[in-house]
XYZ file of C-alpha atoms in Angstrom:
718
model
C -4.373 33.230 11.963
C -4.275 30.116 9.792
C -1.518 29.134 7.388
C -2.412 26.351 4.982
C -1.443 24.777 1.665
C -3.668 24.045 -1.318
C -2.402 22.628 -4.619
C 1.160 23.388 -3.622
C 0.465 27.079 -2.894
C 0.799 28.808 0.480
C -2.059 30.837 1.990
C -2.718 32.807 5.172
C -6.112 33.812 6.531
C -7.847 34.974 9.666
C -9.092 32.243 12.015
C -12.572 32.341 10.461
C -11.275 31.966 6.918
C -12.863 35.207 5.686
C -9.761 37.127 4.601
C -7.321 35.029 2.615
C -4.026 36.040 1.077
C -1.936 33.918 -1.288
C 1.801 34.176 -0.648
C 4.091 34.022 -3.658
C 6.647 31.253 -3.157
C 7.899 30.569 -6.690
C 7.427 27.500 -8.867
C 8.169 24.856 -6.223
C 5.498 22.781 -4.543
C 4.862 23.777 -0.917
C 4.315 20.761 1.309
C 4.026 21.777 4.968
C 3.987 25.063 6.864
C 4.705 26.146 10.463
C 4.368 29.391 12.413
C 7.479 30.653 14.150
C 7.446 32.205 17.624
C 6.995 35.792 16.406
C 3.634 34.792 14.878
C 4.626 36.774 11.781
C 7.055 34.404 10.054
C 6.284 31.108 8.321
C 8.694 28.207 7.950
C 7.725 25.891 5.092
C 9.203 23.329 2.749
C 9.069 23.606 -1.028
C 10.675 21.704 -3.866
C 13.930 22.833 -5.462
C 14.896 20.655 -8.444
C 12.325 18.218 -7.064
C 13.737 18.020 -3.496
C 11.941 19.531 -0.496
C 13.955 22.273 1.190
C 13.196 24.775 3.962
C 12.188 28.395 3.376
C 10.927 31.288 5.484
C 8.600 34.082 4.416
C 6.774 36.940 6.107
C 3.180 35.868 6.740
C 1.811 39.262 5.726
C 3.140 38.833 2.194
C 5.877 41.431 2.401
C 9.407 40.614 1.333
C 10.736 37.632 -0.571
C 11.029 34.012 0.590
C 14.438 33.033 1.937
C 15.810 29.554 1.297
C 17.119 28.032 4.550
C 18.426 24.661 3.321
C 19.999 23.417 0.090
C 19.877 19.643 0.349
C 19.570 17.028 -2.361
C 17.130 15.139 -0.189
C 13.594 15.663 1.022
C 13.335 17.650 4.269
C 9.975 16.972 5.898
C 7.895 16.313 9.000
C 9.222 19.220 11.004
C 8.089 19.563 14.633
C 8.885 22.657 16.723
C 9.966 22.337 20.360
C 7.667 23.524 23.132
C 9.985 26.466 23.900
C 9.872 27.373 20.145
C 13.672 27.708 19.856
C 14.406 24.497 17.919
C 12.819 22.123 15.481
C 13.471 18.516 14.533
C 12.768 16.965 11.138
C 13.550 14.043 8.841
C 15.942 14.456 5.926
C 16.422 11.958 3.119
C 16.523 8.248 3.841
C 18.609 8.220 6.988
C 18.823 11.492 8.933
C 17.067 13.002 11.931
C 18.128 16.649 12.032
C 17.874 19.466 14.582
C 17.342 23.058 13.396
C 18.146 26.193 15.413
C 15.189 28.490 14.744
C 17.245 31.615 15.472
C 19.707 31.162 12.604
C 18.216 28.121 10.754
C 21.429 26.120 10.902
C 20.964 22.384 11.359
C 22.872 19.375 12.595
C 22.412 15.628 12.286
C 21.278 13.993 15.525
C 20.769 10.425 14.348
C 21.758 8.535 11.213
C 19.716 5.394 10.824
C 17.228 3.580 8.610
C 14.316 6.029 8.538
C 13.433 5.502 4.848
C 12.467 8.413 2.622
C 8.845 7.235 2.515
C 6.216 5.902 4.918
C 7.336 8.022 7.865
C 5.864 9.278 11.124
C 6.724 12.615 12.717
C 9.338 12.815 15.481
C 7.946 14.160 18.791
C 9.406 16.341 21.561
C 8.862 15.342 25.167
C 6.926 17.998 27.138
C 10.152 19.281 28.728
C 12.033 19.226 25.379
C 14.634 16.895 26.922
C 13.906 13.885 24.679
C 12.774 13.046 21.177
C 10.699 10.004 20.279
C 10.727 8.758 16.692
C 10.360 5.670 14.527
C 13.321 3.789 13.031
C 13.100 0.749 10.762
C 14.406 -2.590 11.990
C 13.849 -5.548 9.627
C 11.226 -3.444 7.812
C 9.288 -2.848 11.064
C 8.875 0.395 13.056
C 10.673 0.487 16.417
C 10.308 3.472 18.758
C 13.617 5.155 19.561
C 14.243 7.854 22.136
C 17.032 10.414 21.849
C 18.218 12.351 24.908
C 19.449 15.790 23.852
C 21.648 16.272 26.914
C 23.669 13.065 26.501
C 23.252 12.891 22.699
C 22.399 9.207 23.003
C 19.640 7.273 21.244
C 18.232 3.956 22.399
C 15.613 1.517 21.144
C 12.669 1.611 23.500
C 10.498 -1.162 22.017
C 12.752 -3.570 20.095
C 10.117 -6.024 18.894
C 9.674 -7.829 15.583
C 6.436 -5.944 14.881
C 5.768 -2.247 14.332
C 4.973 0.376 16.945
C 3.798 3.408 14.965
C 3.569 7.115 15.678
C 4.900 7.684 19.232
C 3.160 10.577 21.038
C 4.076 11.855 24.519
C 1.433 12.394 27.173
C 1.363 16.014 28.390
C 2.513 14.928 31.874
C 5.613 13.128 30.470
C 4.552 9.842 32.053
C 3.538 7.895 28.953
C 4.256 7.284 25.293
C 1.244 6.398 23.171
C 1.467 4.507 19.879
C -0.515 2.076 17.717
C 0.482 -1.440 16.778
C -0.619 -4.847 15.559
C 1.046 -6.737 18.348
C 1.659 -10.147 16.808
C 1.790 -9.579 13.064
C 4.631 -7.842 11.197
C 3.709 -5.061 8.816
C 5.692 -6.650 5.964
C 5.169 -8.282 3.607
C 1.341 -8.236 3.755
C 0.483 -5.493 6.212
C 0.162 -5.823 9.950
C -3.542 -6.529 10.241
C -5.758 -4.599 12.632
C -3.907 -2.165 14.882
C -4.860 -0.980 18.351
C -3.807 1.977 20.479
C -1.424 1.420 23.401
C 0.214 3.502 26.083
C 3.607 2.754 27.539
C 4.293 3.910 31.119
C 7.820 5.318 31.148
C 8.154 4.336 34.806
C 6.317 1.827 36.979
C 3.519 3.999 38.337
C 1.246 2.825 41.111
C -2.473 3.471 41.042
C -3.511 6.694 42.822
C -4.897 6.438 46.354
C -8.359 7.643 47.239
C -7.110 8.736 50.662
C -4.680 11.135 48.992
C -7.474 12.569 46.906
C -9.616 12.993 50.032
C -6.746 14.742 51.843
C -6.512 17.249 48.996
C -9.962 18.508 49.940
C -8.467 20.078 53.070
C -5.241 21.561 51.715
C -4.533 24.787 49.906
C -1.337 23.414 48.372
C -1.808 23.801 44.627
C 1.688 22.679 43.666
C 1.442 20.909 40.312
C 3.353 17.735 39.622
C 6.552 18.293 37.686
C 6.640 17.365 34.019
C 10.243 16.229 33.947
C 10.643 13.212 31.676
C 12.031 10.141 33.417
C 12.439 6.824 31.628
C 13.002 3.417 33.191
C 13.687 1.227 30.167
C 14.056 -2.048 32.112
C 11.307 -4.473 30.959
C 9.383 -1.478 29.734
C 7.262 -3.418 27.218
C 5.859 -5.495 30.089
C 4.095 -2.324 31.245
C 2.281 -1.711 27.950
C -1.486 -1.087 28.228
C -4.122 -1.195 25.493
C -6.415 1.831 25.138
C -9.865 2.019 23.572
C -11.490 -0.644 21.410
C -9.880 -4.077 21.128
C -11.471 -4.806 17.764
C -11.284 -3.033 14.424
C -8.333 -0.979 13.257
C -7.113 2.120 15.123
C -4.210 4.519 14.626
C -2.906 8.076 14.083
C -2.818 9.141 17.744
C -2.687 12.490 19.574
C -3.048 13.161 23.305
C -4.481 16.199 25.128
C -4.097 16.907 28.842
C -6.959 18.300 30.930
C -5.943 18.412 34.587
C -5.350 14.840 35.633
C -7.344 13.590 32.655
C -5.773 12.430 29.400
C -7.858 12.634 26.241
C -6.575 10.223 23.585
C -7.669 10.985 19.999
C -7.268 8.490 17.175
C -8.838 7.211 13.987
C -10.717 3.913 14.088
C -13.143 1.766 12.115
C -14.740 -0.254 14.933
C -18.223 1.041 14.085
C -19.437 -0.795 10.970
C -16.007 -0.538 9.358
C -16.325 3.212 8.676
C -13.306 5.248 9.761
C -14.118 7.965 12.293
C -12.341 10.047 14.893
C -12.567 8.593 18.418
C -11.904 9.970 21.852
C -10.911 7.864 24.864
C -10.806 9.666 28.215
C -8.515 8.308 30.949
C -9.106 9.703 34.434
C -8.140 8.495 37.910
C -10.941 6.672 39.777
C -13.089 6.631 36.607
C -13.716 3.914 34.059
C -12.224 4.441 30.632
C -14.748 6.227 28.376
C -14.687 6.039 24.573
C -16.902 7.968 22.180
C -16.887 8.841 18.483
C -16.596 12.402 17.242
C -18.935 13.544 14.502
C -17.307 14.651 11.263
C -16.592 13.175 7.842
C -13.238 12.398 6.273
C -11.165 12.366 9.475
C -8.707 9.486 9.369
C -6.784 10.268 12.541
C -5.418 12.885 14.886
C -1.641 13.031 14.403
C -1.948 16.414 12.632
C -3.691 17.957 15.661
C -2.910 21.661 16.196
C -3.495 23.375 19.531
C -3.808 27.181 19.541
C -5.116 29.397 22.351
C -6.730 26.438 24.079
C -8.572 25.357 20.936
C -7.967 22.364 18.708
C -7.829 21.981 14.940
C -7.497 19.056 12.539
C -7.375 18.382 8.838
C -10.028 16.044 7.473
C -11.609 15.509 4.089
C -9.536 18.332 2.618
C -10.866 20.830 5.169
C -9.588 22.667 8.227
C -11.779 21.556 11.145
C -12.406 22.957 14.606
C -12.530 20.177 17.164
C -15.195 20.564 19.857
C -14.323 18.053 22.569
C -17.213 19.068 24.817
C -19.823 18.158 22.208
C -17.805 15.483 20.360
C -18.073 17.106 16.964
C -16.036 18.965 14.379
C -16.924 22.125 12.473
C -15.307 23.030 9.132
C -13.781 26.452 8.639
C -15.024 27.657 5.265
C -12.096 28.713 3.093
C -13.226 30.156 -0.224
C -10.626 31.698 -2.491
C -10.091 31.598 -6.244
C -6.548 31.272 -7.490
C -4.997 30.253 -10.786
C -2.209 27.929 -11.810
C -0.102 28.064 -14.946
C 0.287 24.483 -16.104
C 3.712 24.684 -17.758
C 5.698 25.391 -14.551
C 3.453 22.926 -12.730
C 4.294 20.222 -15.283
C 8.002 20.992 -14.914
C 7.763 20.860 -11.105
C 5.994 17.484 -11.323
C 8.695 16.158 -13.650
C 11.528 17.097 -11.266
C 9.673 15.927 -8.153
C 8.985 12.545 -9.728
C 12.639 12.193 -10.704
C 13.840 13.271 -7.236
C 11.659 10.733 -5.444
C 12.802 7.941 -7.745
C 16.377 9.097 -7.092
C 15.749 8.970 -3.333
C 13.848 5.690 -3.204
C 14.883 3.448 -6.107
C 15.849 0.081 -4.663
C 19.207 -0.145 -6.477
C 21.744 2.507 -5.484
C 23.488 1.980 -8.844
C 20.264 2.668 -10.778
C 20.739 -0.444 -12.913
C 24.047 1.010 -14.119
C 22.637 4.141 -15.784
C 23.487 7.787 -15.023
C 20.045 8.752 -13.749
C 20.936 12.415 -13.172
C 22.290 12.823 -16.698
C 19.147 11.211 -18.051
C 17.032 13.686 -16.086
C 18.811 16.600 -17.746
C 18.678 14.959 -21.166
C 14.914 14.483 -21.045
C 14.390 17.912 -19.448
C 15.406 19.500 -22.767
C 11.988 18.393 -24.064
C 10.018 20.090 -21.265
C 9.466 23.323 -23.277
C 7.503 21.233 -25.780
C 5.165 19.634 -23.226
C 1.663 20.979 -23.841
C -0.632 18.417 -22.204
C -0.616 15.829 -19.457
C -0.363 13.198 -22.174
C 2.926 14.788 -23.275
C 4.173 14.887 -19.681
C 3.132 11.288 -19.111
C 4.995 10.079 -22.181
C 8.112 12.117 -21.397
C 8.286 11.054 -17.744
C 7.635 7.389 -18.439
C 10.268 7.394 -21.173
C 12.728 8.816 -18.627
C 11.812 6.218 -16.003
C 11.940 3.485 -18.608
C 15.683 4.128 -18.979
C 16.087 2.393 -15.603
C 15.137 -0.885 -17.314
C 13.075 -1.844 -14.295
C 9.653 -3.220 -13.486
C 6.849 -1.939 -11.272
C 7.242 1.715 -12.168
C 5.133 4.344 -13.831
C 3.836 7.892 -13.888
C 0.065 8.228 -14.042
C -1.807 11.425 -14.785
C -5.122 12.519 -16.215
C -7.089 15.709 -16.623
C -10.385 17.014 -17.877
C -8.775 18.063 -21.133
C -8.090 14.385 -21.914
C -11.689 13.264 -21.569
C -13.242 12.162 -24.856
C -16.860 12.586 -25.862
C -17.155 9.110 -27.302
C -15.739 5.761 -26.261
C -16.303 2.114 -26.985
C -16.386 -1.218 -25.245
C -16.455 -4.789 -26.469
C -19.567 -6.768 -25.665
C -18.851 -10.438 -25.135
C -21.282 -13.241 -25.971
C -19.434 -15.867 -23.924
C -18.320 -17.953 -26.903
C -15.101 -19.494 -28.180
C -14.643 -19.686 -31.952
C -12.854 -22.038 -34.300
C -9.281 -21.091 -35.145
C -9.848 -21.665 -38.860
C -13.239 -19.908 -39.010
C -13.820 -16.998 -36.601
C -17.611 -17.023 -37.061
C -18.163 -20.679 -36.110
C -18.756 -21.500 -32.434
C -16.208 -23.877 -30.969
C -17.443 -23.931 -27.356
C -19.837 -22.104 -25.067
C -18.012 -20.620 -22.049
C -19.284 -22.243 -18.821
C -21.170 -19.713 -16.664
C -20.915 -17.183 -19.489
C -23.712 -15.141 -21.071
C -24.708 -17.953 -23.464
C -24.573 -20.703 -20.810
C -28.127 -20.879 -19.482
C -31.028 -23.252 -19.814
C -32.735 -22.745 -23.147
C -30.007 -20.625 -24.728
C -29.701 -23.249 -27.504
C -26.340 -22.103 -28.911
C -24.209 -25.105 -29.866
C -20.694 -25.843 -31.100
C -20.762 -25.728 -34.897
C -23.286 -22.900 -35.107
C -22.259 -20.101 -37.477
C -22.904 -16.488 -36.424
C -24.688 -14.618 -39.197
C -26.242 -11.537 -37.517
C -26.436 -9.467 -34.339
C -29.672 -7.577 -33.652
C -30.551 -7.949 -37.328
C -27.231 -6.598 -38.633
C -25.798 -9.286 -40.883
C -22.122 -10.155 -40.636
C -19.668 -9.925 -43.499
C -17.451 -12.982 -42.997
C -14.570 -11.124 -44.662
C -14.624 -8.467 -41.929
C -13.074 -8.818 -38.466
C -15.704 -10.260 -36.124
C -14.850 -7.756 -33.378
C -15.983 -4.912 -35.663
C -19.571 -5.918 -34.889
C -18.995 -6.389 -31.156
C -17.368 -3.003 -30.437
C -20.150 -0.704 -29.245
C -20.425 2.607 -27.339
C -21.840 0.595 -24.432
C -22.878 -2.952 -23.512
C -26.572 -3.427 -24.267
C -28.637 -5.250 -21.628
C -29.718 -7.829 -24.205
C -29.049 -8.708 -27.830
C -30.387 -11.196 -30.365
C -27.800 -13.474 -31.937
C -28.717 -15.146 -35.214
C -26.891 -18.377 -36.095
C -27.037 -20.762 -39.015
C -27.459 -24.435 -38.155
C -28.077 -27.185 -40.710
C -29.187 -24.715 -43.370
C -31.655 -22.979 -41.034
C -31.359 -19.814 -38.953
C -31.968 -19.717 -35.202
C -32.409 -16.566 -33.060
C -31.103 -16.657 -29.493
C -31.380 -13.822 -26.959
C -28.373 -13.188 -24.733
C -27.460 -10.799 -21.940
C -23.954 -9.818 -23.080
C -21.231 -8.787 -20.649
C -17.990 -6.871 -20.938
C -14.984 -8.557 -22.482
C -12.977 -8.423 -19.247
C -15.750 -10.060 -17.239
C -16.138 -12.961 -19.646
C -12.380 -13.250 -20.065
C -12.238 -14.171 -16.376
C -14.660 -16.972 -17.153
C -12.466 -18.139 -20.037
C -9.615 -18.251 -17.535
C -11.788 -20.265 -15.140
C -12.639 -22.652 -17.969
C -8.919 -23.283 -18.535
C -8.421 -23.919 -14.803
C -11.386 -26.308 -14.694
C -9.985 -28.168 -17.700
C -6.639 -28.554 -15.906
C -8.464 -29.820 -12.818
C -10.273 -32.425 -14.922
C -6.999 -33.591 -16.484
C -5.350 -33.999 -13.075
C -8.422 -35.787 -11.701
C -8.447 -38.211 -14.616
C -4.724 -39.000 -14.719
C -4.287 -39.350 -10.944
C -7.585 -41.096 -10.171
C -8.539 -38.031 -8.091
C -5.662 -38.725 -5.734
C -3.648 -35.527 -6.409
C -4.879 -32.019 -5.593
C -4.634 -29.278 -8.204
C -4.750 -25.604 -7.185
C -4.264 -22.656 -9.519
C -3.646 -19.108 -8.273
C -4.329 -16.318 -10.784
C -2.502 -13.783 -8.662
C -1.033 -13.355 -5.200
C -3.792 -11.146 -3.827
C -5.958 -11.606 -0.754
C -8.852 -13.116 -2.726
C -6.666 -15.737 -4.363
C -5.021 -16.490 -1.016
C -8.481 -17.261 0.377
C -9.120 -19.466 -2.657
C -5.804 -21.274 -2.107
C -6.573 -21.882 1.565
C -10.128 -23.006 0.782
C -8.726 -25.550 -1.654
C -6.004 -26.690 0.727
C -8.390 -27.362 3.623
C -10.772 -29.304 1.371
C -9.341 -30.927 -1.755
C -5.766 -30.592 -0.526
C -6.760 -32.194 2.780
C -8.666 -35.087 1.227
C -6.177 -36.024 -1.482
C -3.032 -37.477 0.046
C -1.247 -38.357 -3.219
C 0.345 -34.953 -3.653
C -0.282 -31.398 -4.768
C 0.215 -29.468 -8.008
C 0.277 -25.722 -7.334
C -0.034 -23.856 -10.629
C 1.372 -20.314 -10.718
C 1.499 -19.985 -14.497
C 0.168 -16.611 -15.735
C 0.129 -15.421 -12.119
C 0.261 -11.604 -12.081
C 1.622 -11.189 -8.566
C 0.511 -9.484 -5.387
C 1.855 -9.901 -1.875
C 0.863 -13.166 -0.174
C 3.940 -15.311 -0.801
C 4.723 -15.665 2.898
C 1.275 -16.991 3.792
C 1.372 -19.527 0.937
C 4.854 -20.764 1.817
C 4.068 -20.930 5.534
C 1.074 -23.143 4.795
C 3.009 -25.392 2.420
C 5.844 -25.731 4.936
C 3.665 -27.514 7.485
C 4.779 -31.107 7.999
C 3.455 -33.880 10.243
C 5.119 -34.201 13.641
C 2.918 -36.665 15.613
C -0.340 -38.586 15.706
C -3.107 -38.461 18.291
C -6.435 -40.199 18.767
C -9.419 -40.711 20.976
C -9.821 -44.099 22.713
C -10.441 -46.706 20.010
C -10.572 -43.901 17.445
C -8.531 -43.407 14.311
C -5.060 -41.937 14.412
C -5.044 -38.323 13.258
C -2.084 -36.246 12.185
C -0.858 -33.079 13.794
C -1.096 -30.595 12.293
C -4.357 -31.242 10.432
C -2.822 -29.791 7.285
C 0.660 -31.035 6.455
C 1.233 -30.634 2.698
C 5.014 -30.833 3.104
C 4.594 -34.478 4.046
C 3.606 -35.352 0.481
C 4.979 -34.669 -3.036
C 4.434 -31.094 -4.242
C 5.016 -29.779 -7.751
C 5.050 -26.052 -8.517
C 4.197 -25.018 -12.075
C 5.703 -21.772 -13.410
C 6.173 -20.192 -16.824
C 7.511 -17.028 -18.429
C 4.320 -15.221 -17.413
C 4.709 -16.004 -13.711
C 5.775 -12.651 -12.391
C 6.210 -10.422 -9.359
C 5.110 -12.133 -6.133
C 4.748 -15.428 -7.999
C 8.529 -15.259 -8.425
C 8.989 -14.629 -4.692
C 6.834 -17.689 -4.044
C 8.811 -19.813 -6.501
C 12.162 -18.680 -5.050
C 11.000 -19.452 -1.510
C 9.586 -22.797 -2.618
C 12.963 -23.747 -4.059
C 14.966 -22.488 -1.058
C 12.742 -24.351 1.403
C 12.979 -27.554 -0.628
C 9.213 -27.990 -0.700
C 9.169 -29.957 -3.947
C 9.917 -29.833 -7.651
C 9.429 -26.830 -9.938
C 8.285 -27.619 -13.486
C 7.931 -25.240 -16.447
C 9.985 -22.362 -17.820
C 11.910 -19.537 -16.074
C 9.828 -16.788 -14.513
C 9.471 -13.325 -16.015
C 12.151 -11.471 -13.946
C 9.708 -8.730 -12.928
C 9.791 -8.552 -9.135
C 10.194 -5.396 -7.048
C 8.036 -4.236 -4.153
C 6.726 -0.713 -4.438
C 5.302 2.320 -2.749
C 4.241 5.533 -4.447
C 3.535 9.198 -4.079
C 1.027 11.797 -5.170
C 1.818 15.009 -6.999
C 0.321 18.463 -6.822
C -2.519 17.861 -9.303
C -3.437 14.360 -8.174
C -1.006 12.607 -10.509
C 0.799 9.589 -9.097
C 4.156 7.923 -9.486
C 5.083 4.390 -8.509
C 8.286 3.806 -6.537
C 10.186 0.510 -7.004
C 11.689 0.722 -3.527
C 12.452 -2.794 -2.263
C 14.459 -5.385 -4.151
C 14.135 -9.123 -3.583
C 17.200 -11.334 -3.294
C 17.889 -15.012 -2.800
C 19.831 -16.058 0.282
C 22.967 -16.301 -1.830
C 22.497 -12.708 -3.025
C 20.971 -13.046 -6.502
C 18.601 -10.233 -7.529
C 15.371 -11.882 -8.697
C 14.617 -8.848 -10.875
C 17.614 -9.869 -12.979
C 17.667 -13.646 -12.607
C 14.098 -14.828 -12.074
C 13.578 -18.424 -10.941
C 14.727 -21.419 -12.954
C 12.604 -24.591 -12.908
C 14.045 -27.899 -11.771
C 12.462 -29.557 -14.818
C 12.374 -27.413 -17.971
C 9.279 -27.951 -20.136
C 8.205 -25.530 -22.899
C 4.645 -25.119 -24.100
C 4.607 -24.007 -27.744
C 2.012 -22.141 -29.783
C 1.171 -25.402 -31.529
C 0.534 -27.005 -28.146
C -1.876 -24.202 -27.367
C -3.680 -24.437 -30.688
C -4.128 -28.190 -30.252
C -5.131 -28.017 -26.563
C -1.962 -29.718 -25.366
C -0.243 -28.868 -22.089
C 3.133 -30.639 -21.798
C 3.953 -28.698 -18.616
C 0.905 -30.010 -16.784
C 1.483 -33.505 -18.119
C 5.064 -33.487 -16.830
C 3.932 -32.105 -13.472
C 1.538 -35.038 -13.136
C 4.333 -37.488 -13.930
C 6.633 -35.903 -11.351
C 4.062 -35.831 -8.563
C 3.112 -39.464 -9.200
C 6.784 -40.426 -9.066
C 6.920 -38.815 -5.635
C 10.074 -37.080 -6.763
C 11.532 -35.140 -3.803
C 12.672 -31.583 -3.965
C 16.025 -30.345 -2.663
C 16.226 -31.223 1.041
């Protein structure tokens, strides 16, 4: 039999998927399901007031579900012991709990920093004597082991990087996991991960003579599977498994005699994620192969039943054929219906519950978040569409007065037949006359040889449609779609000129307007510093802009030794502050040279050995504020501009039953003296305001002051 969940509903079918029955579980959202030892009862979690709690129900559809827990926290990732008498699961942010499957009572085994999001499942050792699980230390995943007999937990790995998803080998000799060995997972992500196995004792290699002797003995005594752990210098025994390049993870292990078959997801073949199998066998070389099948990201949801193996992948239940290295989907075809009103209400409460569990501030910015939930819930009977639900939920979340949050939902009923977009000609217009060209945007649609548009030209028509100068110019540029080419008619010196242009979308050309502003700033710095000071602007703190920053720093920043102006104005954030600050923190520590050659600094790039000015303004937000705060704390230079936006929280998120999504502001950012940047932002060392008049007249007092400061060589706070 198969038990499975689709759109929050619970189903049971035969193993071929031909006879399917929907089980009625109420209005909650079912998340995970497990068979109990009688093969007739299902244990599953479902939301109650938004929180996941445990229920049981008869798999044949008879009787009513029975609620087995009543917690105001999410109970999840349940794993049943090998003897099927107990189960272990995560509860809330900080509990590992043990459930007795005879009476469904539970007890807390470990209280620690598990987090209520981004978890891996706890795992029983083959003899059910130990549990292996992940606990957070300094944001990273350490592997802990809990011994049920002694009721003691200990940290097995204890590194400053993450070891994810521990999985016992069937012979109890090893723990498998995946890790990026030298790069922490936070703040940017740990880079490529590889699969490792950790010998729990110091095992010697098998002897061929012993294997030969077995040919002449009838002793078939199997090795015991008692778990024994020697934790002394255990990480020195770690061994890498499978490919050493690409990204691997989500591990499961199958035993086959003295062979171990390690299954995991990986992208080492052309960057496409597949399921891989590595076979480890005494006296044989390690063998790795890929397993055919689409949409399989890993193996940690592997199910073994009657000697056969099953996985989820691409939204399907898959049979895993290890002999032929392929998967086969089990066709599940069943029509069921959902009533949207209770689904909307369930989504509302689940969103609230996960914000309640994961919001970074335990005081909820000094609002009564539970009372607000009930207040806004009075409007639920009037919610008719996803647009209504979106507005209601976002209004509720907005009461937190926080950043980086939101509830996002869409449905077919919201699709419109007609839409519009703004085609952009790549032109800037005069402030006092919106039909007269002021400049042609460099690299824009009108910037090509022979285009012939010039500053001072007056737009009079587009594709023969004459403009009314009393009407908003954008009226003529808003179209159902962007045409591949248009003819622009302009008036110049009393004559009309037709110019053909390939227009682009507004957003695409707006990026080029931004680039034009950056290039103008670069020209100003070049002129006023005699090309002796480097200027680098970062639009955001994403990976692309980090590459741009580094490209500039190893070229212009390397060649110009008079200082650096790093401009984070209008920066929309991201997550690369650490990499930027690490680079800027490099300072010279010695010289070296070849015989009769020139002295050269170590390191090659040492920006901290010269004046640095950081430019910020009220539209520097999110990770730009982290960068500015770190810059100030490290004393890397002088900050010029206006205070930052006060909009900095790091987030995760979660999906809902219909594909909707909510954002979770889960990690606050604080200065070393305890100030919450979300509330304080970063103050500049030198306050300079740019006004609207400055903008209209192409003045930039902030940049001008930054140039003065960097030329003065003014030090930061050392």
